[in-house]
Amino acid sequence: DFKSPISGTVIFKGCHVQSEPEGTPQIPDCEQSYGQQVIVRSDKDTEFAFRIAHLSQINVSDNQIVKVGQKLGEIGSTG
C-alpha cells in the first residue's frame, strides 16, 4: 500500500487504475525507474499525456483506443 505524496490518499496494491483522458495508450518497455507503465496520449490535445507507472498488471494494448474511466491496469510496485 502507498500514500500519495500529493493528496495523502492511501492507494492499495491491486486496485485498478482508470484512464483520465480519452486517447491512445503506449506501453513502453519496463524501465527501472517506472516499472511497468502505460502512457495515454490525448486524442484532443497532442501536448497532453497521462502516465501511470509501477503497475502489476496492464489491461490495454499499444495503440488501442481507450475511453475515460477505462481500466488501464492494476497498482503494483514495479520499478
CSV table of C-alpha atoms in Angstrom, one decimal, residues 16-48:
chain,number,residue,atom,x,y,z
A,16,HIS,CA,-7.3,-0.7,-10.7
A,17,VAL,CA,-6.3,2.5,-12.4
A,18,GLN,CA,-8.6,4.2,-14.9
A,19,SER,CA,-7.7,6.4,-17.9
A,20,GLU,CA,-8.3,10.1,-17.3
A,21,PRO,CA,-8.2,11.2,-21.0
A,22,GLU,CA,-9.7,9.5,-23.9
A,23,GLY,CA,-6.8,8.6,-26.2
A,24,THR,CA,-4.3,6.1,-27.4
A,25,PRO,CA,-2.1,4.2,-25.0
A,26,GLN,CA,1.6,3.4,-25.5
A,27,ILE,CA,3.2,0.7,-23.4
A,28,PRO,CA,7.0,1.3,-23.2
A,29,ASP,CA,9.4,-1.5,-22.1
A,30,CYS,CA,9.7,-1.9,-18.4
A,31,GLU,CA,12.0,0.7,-17.0
A,32,GLN,CA,14.0,0.6,-13.8
A,33,SER,CA,12.6,3.9,-12.5
A,34,TYR,CA,8.9,3.4,-13.7
A,35,GLY,CA,8.5,-0.3,-13.9
A,36,GLN,CA,5.5,-1.4,-16.0
A,37,GLN,CA,3.7,1.7,-17.2
A,38,VAL,CA,1.1,3.0,-19.6
A,39,ILE,CA,1.2,6.4,-21.2
A,40,VAL,CA,-2.1,7.6,-22.7
A,41,ARG,CA,-1.9,10.4,-25.2
A,42,SER,CA,-5.0,12.5,-25.5
A,43,ASP,CA,-6.7,12.5,-28.9
A,44,LYS,CA,-7.9,16.0,-28.3
A,45,ASP,CA,-4.7,17.6,-27.0
A,46,THR,CA,-1.5,16.3,-28.6
A,47,GLU,CA,0.6,18.1,-25.9
A,48,PHE,CA,-1.1,16.2,-23.1
